[in-house]
Short mmCIF file of C-alpha atoms in Angstrom, two decimals:
data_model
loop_
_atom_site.label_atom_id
_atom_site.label_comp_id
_atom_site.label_asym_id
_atom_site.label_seq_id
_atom_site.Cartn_x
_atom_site.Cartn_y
_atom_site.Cartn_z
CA UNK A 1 23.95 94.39 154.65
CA UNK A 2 22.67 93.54 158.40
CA UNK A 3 21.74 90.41 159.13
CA UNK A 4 18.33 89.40 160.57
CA UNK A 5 17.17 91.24 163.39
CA UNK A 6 14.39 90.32 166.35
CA UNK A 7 12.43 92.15 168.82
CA UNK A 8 10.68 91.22 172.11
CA UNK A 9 7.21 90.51 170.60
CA UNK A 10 8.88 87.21 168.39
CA UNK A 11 8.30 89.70 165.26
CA UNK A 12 11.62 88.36 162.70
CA UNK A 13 12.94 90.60 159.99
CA UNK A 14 15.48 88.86 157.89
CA UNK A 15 16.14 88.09 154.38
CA UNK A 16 14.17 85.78 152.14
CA UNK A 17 15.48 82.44 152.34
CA UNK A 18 13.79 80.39 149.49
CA UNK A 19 11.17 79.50 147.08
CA UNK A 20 8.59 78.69 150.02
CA UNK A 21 9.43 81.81 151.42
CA UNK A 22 8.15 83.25 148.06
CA UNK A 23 4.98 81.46 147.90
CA UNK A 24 3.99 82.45 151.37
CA UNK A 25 5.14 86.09 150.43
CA UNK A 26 2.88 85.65 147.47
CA UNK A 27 -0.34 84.40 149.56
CA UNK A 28 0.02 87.64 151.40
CA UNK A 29 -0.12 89.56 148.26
CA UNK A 30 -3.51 87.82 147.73
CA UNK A 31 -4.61 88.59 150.80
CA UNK A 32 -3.23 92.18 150.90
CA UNK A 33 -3.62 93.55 147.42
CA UNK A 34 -5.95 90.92 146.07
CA UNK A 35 -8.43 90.72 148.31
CA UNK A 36 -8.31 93.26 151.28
CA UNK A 37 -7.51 96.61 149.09
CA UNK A 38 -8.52 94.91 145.55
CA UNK A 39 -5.58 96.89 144.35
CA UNK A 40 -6.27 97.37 140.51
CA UNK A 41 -2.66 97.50 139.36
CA UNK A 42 -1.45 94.33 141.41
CA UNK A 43 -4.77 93.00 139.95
CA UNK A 44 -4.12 93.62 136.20
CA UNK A 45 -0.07 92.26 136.96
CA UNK A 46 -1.24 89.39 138.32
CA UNK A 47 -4.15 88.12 135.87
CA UNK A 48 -5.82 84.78 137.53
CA UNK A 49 -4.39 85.43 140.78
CA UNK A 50 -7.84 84.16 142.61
CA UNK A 51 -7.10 80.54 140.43
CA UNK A 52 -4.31 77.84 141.38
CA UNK A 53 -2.98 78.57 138.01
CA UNK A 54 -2.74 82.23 138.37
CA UNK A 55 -1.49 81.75 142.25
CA UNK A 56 1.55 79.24 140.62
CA UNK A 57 2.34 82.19 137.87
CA UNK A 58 3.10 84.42 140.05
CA UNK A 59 5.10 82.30 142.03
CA UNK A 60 6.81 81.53 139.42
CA UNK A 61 7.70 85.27 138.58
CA UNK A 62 8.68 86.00 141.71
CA UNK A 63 11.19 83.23 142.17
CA UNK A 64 12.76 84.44 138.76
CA UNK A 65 12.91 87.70 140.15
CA UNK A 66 14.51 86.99 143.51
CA UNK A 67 16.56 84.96 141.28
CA UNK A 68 18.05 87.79 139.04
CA UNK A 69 19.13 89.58 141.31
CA UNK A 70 22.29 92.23 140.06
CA UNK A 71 24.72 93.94 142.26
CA UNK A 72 26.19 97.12 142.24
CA UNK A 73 29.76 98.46 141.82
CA UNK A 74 30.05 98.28 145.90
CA UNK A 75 28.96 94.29 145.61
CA UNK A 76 25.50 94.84 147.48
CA UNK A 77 22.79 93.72 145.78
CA UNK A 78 20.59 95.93 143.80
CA UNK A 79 16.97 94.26 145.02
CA UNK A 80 16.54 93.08 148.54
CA UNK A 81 14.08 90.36 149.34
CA UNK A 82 12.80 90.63 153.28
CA UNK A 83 10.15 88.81 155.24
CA UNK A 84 8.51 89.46 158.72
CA UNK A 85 7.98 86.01 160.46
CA UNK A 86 6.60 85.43 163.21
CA UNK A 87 5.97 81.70 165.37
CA UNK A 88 3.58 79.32 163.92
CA UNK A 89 1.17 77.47 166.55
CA UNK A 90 0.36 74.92 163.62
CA UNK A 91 4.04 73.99 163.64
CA UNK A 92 5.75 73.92 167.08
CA UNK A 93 9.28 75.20 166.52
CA UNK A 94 8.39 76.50 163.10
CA UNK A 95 8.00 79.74 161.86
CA UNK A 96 5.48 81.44 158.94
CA UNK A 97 5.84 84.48 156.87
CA UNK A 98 3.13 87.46 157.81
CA UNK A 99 5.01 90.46 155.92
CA UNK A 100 7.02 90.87 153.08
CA UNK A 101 8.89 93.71 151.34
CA UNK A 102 11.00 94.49 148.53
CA UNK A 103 13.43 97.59 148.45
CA UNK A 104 15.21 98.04 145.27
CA UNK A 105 18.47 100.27 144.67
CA UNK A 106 18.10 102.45 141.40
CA UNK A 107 20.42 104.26 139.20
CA UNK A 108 20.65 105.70 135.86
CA UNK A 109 24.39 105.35 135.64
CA UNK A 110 25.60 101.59 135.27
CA UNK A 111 26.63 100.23 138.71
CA UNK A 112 25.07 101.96 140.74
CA UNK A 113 22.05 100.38 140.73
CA UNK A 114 19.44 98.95 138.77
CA UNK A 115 17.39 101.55 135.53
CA UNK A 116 13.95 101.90 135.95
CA UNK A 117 12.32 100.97 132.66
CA UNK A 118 11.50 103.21 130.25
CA UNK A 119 7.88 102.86 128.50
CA UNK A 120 9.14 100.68 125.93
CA UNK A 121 10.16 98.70 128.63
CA UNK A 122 6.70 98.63 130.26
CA UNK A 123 4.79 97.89 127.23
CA UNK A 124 7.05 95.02 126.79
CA UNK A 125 6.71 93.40 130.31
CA UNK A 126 2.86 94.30 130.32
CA UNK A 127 2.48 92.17 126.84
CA UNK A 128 3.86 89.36 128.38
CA UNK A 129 1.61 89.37 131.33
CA UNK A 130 -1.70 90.33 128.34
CA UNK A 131 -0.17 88.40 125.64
CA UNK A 132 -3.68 87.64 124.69
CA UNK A 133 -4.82 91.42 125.42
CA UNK A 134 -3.25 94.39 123.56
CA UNK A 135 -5.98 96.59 125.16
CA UNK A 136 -5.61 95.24 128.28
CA UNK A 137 -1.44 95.64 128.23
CA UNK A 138 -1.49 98.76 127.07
CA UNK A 139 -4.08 99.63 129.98
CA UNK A 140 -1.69 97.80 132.42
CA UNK A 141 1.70 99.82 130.73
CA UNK A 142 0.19 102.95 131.18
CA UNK A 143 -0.45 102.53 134.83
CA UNK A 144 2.50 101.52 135.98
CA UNK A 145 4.10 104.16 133.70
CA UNK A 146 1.67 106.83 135.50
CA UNK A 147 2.72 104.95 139.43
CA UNK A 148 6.45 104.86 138.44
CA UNK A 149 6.88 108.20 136.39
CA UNK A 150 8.74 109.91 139.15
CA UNK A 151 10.47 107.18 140.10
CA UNK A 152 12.26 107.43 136.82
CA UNK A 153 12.71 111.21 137.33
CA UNK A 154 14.47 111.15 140.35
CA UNK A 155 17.01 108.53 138.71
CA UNK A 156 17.63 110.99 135.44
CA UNK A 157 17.92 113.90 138.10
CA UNK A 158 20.66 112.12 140.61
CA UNK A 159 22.48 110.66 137.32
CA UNK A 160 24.63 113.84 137.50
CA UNK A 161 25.12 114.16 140.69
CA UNK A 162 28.30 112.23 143.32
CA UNK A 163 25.23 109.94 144.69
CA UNK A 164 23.56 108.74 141.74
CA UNK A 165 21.81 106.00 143.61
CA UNK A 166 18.84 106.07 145.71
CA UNK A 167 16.86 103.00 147.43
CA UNK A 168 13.02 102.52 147.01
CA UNK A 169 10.67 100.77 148.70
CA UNK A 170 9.00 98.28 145.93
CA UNK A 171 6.68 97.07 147.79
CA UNK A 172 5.21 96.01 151.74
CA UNK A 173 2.90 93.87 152.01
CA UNK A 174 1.24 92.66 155.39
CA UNK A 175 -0.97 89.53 155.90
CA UNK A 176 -4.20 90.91 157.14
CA UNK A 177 -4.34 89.19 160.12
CA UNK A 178 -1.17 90.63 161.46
CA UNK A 179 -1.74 94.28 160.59
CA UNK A 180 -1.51 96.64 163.02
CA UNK A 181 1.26 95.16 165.06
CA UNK A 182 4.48 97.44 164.12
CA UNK A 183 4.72 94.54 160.96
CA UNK A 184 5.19 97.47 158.44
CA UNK A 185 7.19 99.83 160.51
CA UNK A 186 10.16 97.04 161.21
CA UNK A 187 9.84 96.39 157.12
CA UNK A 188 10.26 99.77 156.29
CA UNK A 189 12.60 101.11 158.97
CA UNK A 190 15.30 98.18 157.97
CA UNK A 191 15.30 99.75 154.52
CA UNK A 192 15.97 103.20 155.96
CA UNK A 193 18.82 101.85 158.05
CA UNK A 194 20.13 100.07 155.41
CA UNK A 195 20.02 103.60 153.13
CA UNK A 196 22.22 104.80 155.42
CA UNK A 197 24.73 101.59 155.64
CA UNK A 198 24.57 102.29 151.81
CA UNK A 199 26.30 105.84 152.33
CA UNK A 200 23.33 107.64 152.96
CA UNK A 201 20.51 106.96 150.22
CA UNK A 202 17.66 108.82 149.36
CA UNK A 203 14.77 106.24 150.12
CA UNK A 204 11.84 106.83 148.54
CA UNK A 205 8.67 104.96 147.28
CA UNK A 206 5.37 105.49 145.66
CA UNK A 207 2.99 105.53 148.86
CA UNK A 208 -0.60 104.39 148.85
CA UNK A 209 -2.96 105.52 151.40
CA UNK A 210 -3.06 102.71 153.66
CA UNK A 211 0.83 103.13 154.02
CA UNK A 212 1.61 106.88 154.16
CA UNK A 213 0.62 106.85 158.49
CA UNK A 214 3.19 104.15 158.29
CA UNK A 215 5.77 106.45 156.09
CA UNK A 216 5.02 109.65 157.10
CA UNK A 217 5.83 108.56 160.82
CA UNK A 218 9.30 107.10 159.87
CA UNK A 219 10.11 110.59 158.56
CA UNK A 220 9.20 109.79 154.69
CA UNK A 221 7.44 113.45 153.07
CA UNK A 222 5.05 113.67 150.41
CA UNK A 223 6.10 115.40 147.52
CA UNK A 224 3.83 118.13 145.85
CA UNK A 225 2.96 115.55 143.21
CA UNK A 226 1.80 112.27 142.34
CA UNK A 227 1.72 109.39 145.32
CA UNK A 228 5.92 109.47 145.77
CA UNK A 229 7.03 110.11 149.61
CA UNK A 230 10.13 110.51 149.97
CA UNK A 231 12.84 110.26 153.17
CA UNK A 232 16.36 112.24 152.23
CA UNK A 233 18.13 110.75 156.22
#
């Protein structure tokens, strides 16, 4: 996997170091998804994120996650944790997290990546987020089954084939105060290059509409269906 990379404008992209990395990542999310787009699935995964207590959940899940990581038959791992940095003029010297992005490598065939969860899965997960709520996680499991449906096709349809794996963009997520600035472009195009350190991956992802100008440029295409963009190298 490369190693962290820097251009002339003091914009980092490297690898996510540690738990304080993940609570900064996090405080984007707020301010991204929470606040800025009021995304209503990040929303419903994330129930209390406006509260100290909900903030400190979601910490918390993301630290198990970055935590859990698997590998694959090849040793690389099957989730990739990156953050955009840039200086911090509160801290001379010091640096603070402004983007963040998560590109995971799927597979239906064991090794080759990590499954995508089936619905029974989903319903699952979304009860332990709800586990007050069986309305509410069912709401929340049928949403993300809806987001992530074709993400699970494309693993059943490359299971039979000599690449079975394929690398998709999770998530990118850019403080608002640091958008339009190339943030998202040097998130997304290191998970491109890296598709192709990986033997040449399919990258895909499930692309809203504030990202497809960034995806569409870096050569992703929307498929005829659903929100999935895809980039075949």
């Amino acid at each position: 996997m490369a190693t962290t990379t820097t251009n002339n404008d003091e914009i980092q992209i490297g690898f996510v170091e540690n738990t304080d990395d993940l609570a900064q990542a996090f405080d984007c999310q707020i301010a991204t998804f929470g606040r800025q787009t009021e995304d209503s699935i990040w929303r419903s995964s994330n129930p209390g994120w406006d509260t100290p207590e909900g903030r400190d959940v979601g910490i918390k899940h993301a630290i198990n996650r970055w935590n859990s990581v698997t590998k694959d038959h090849n040793g690389n791992p099957n989730t990739i944790f990156l953050k955009a940095t840039v200086p911090d003029e509160a801290s001379p010297g010091g640096r603070k997290l402004v983007g963040y992005a998560i590109w995971v490598q799927h597979s239906a065939v064991p090794g080759h990546g990590e499954p995508v969860p089936n619905e029974a899965q989903r319903l699952e997960a979304s009860r332990a987020i709800h586990p007050h709520n069986e309305t509410e996680a069912r709401f929340h499991s049928q949403m993300c089954v809806s987001l992530y449906k074709r993400r699970a096709e494309v693993a059943q349809e490359k299971a039979a084939t000599d690449q079975p794996a394929f690398l998709v963009l999770d998530c990118c997520i850019v403080d608002p105060s640091y958008q339009g600035r190339g943030i998202a472009r040097q998130l997304v195009q290191w998970g491109l290059e890296e598709a192709e350190r990986r033997g040449g991956l399919e990258a895909t992802t499930e692309g809203s509409v504030m990202g497809r100008r960034v995806y569409t440029k870096l050569g992703f295409q929307p498929e005829p269906a659903g929100e999935v963009v895809t980039n075949r190298g």
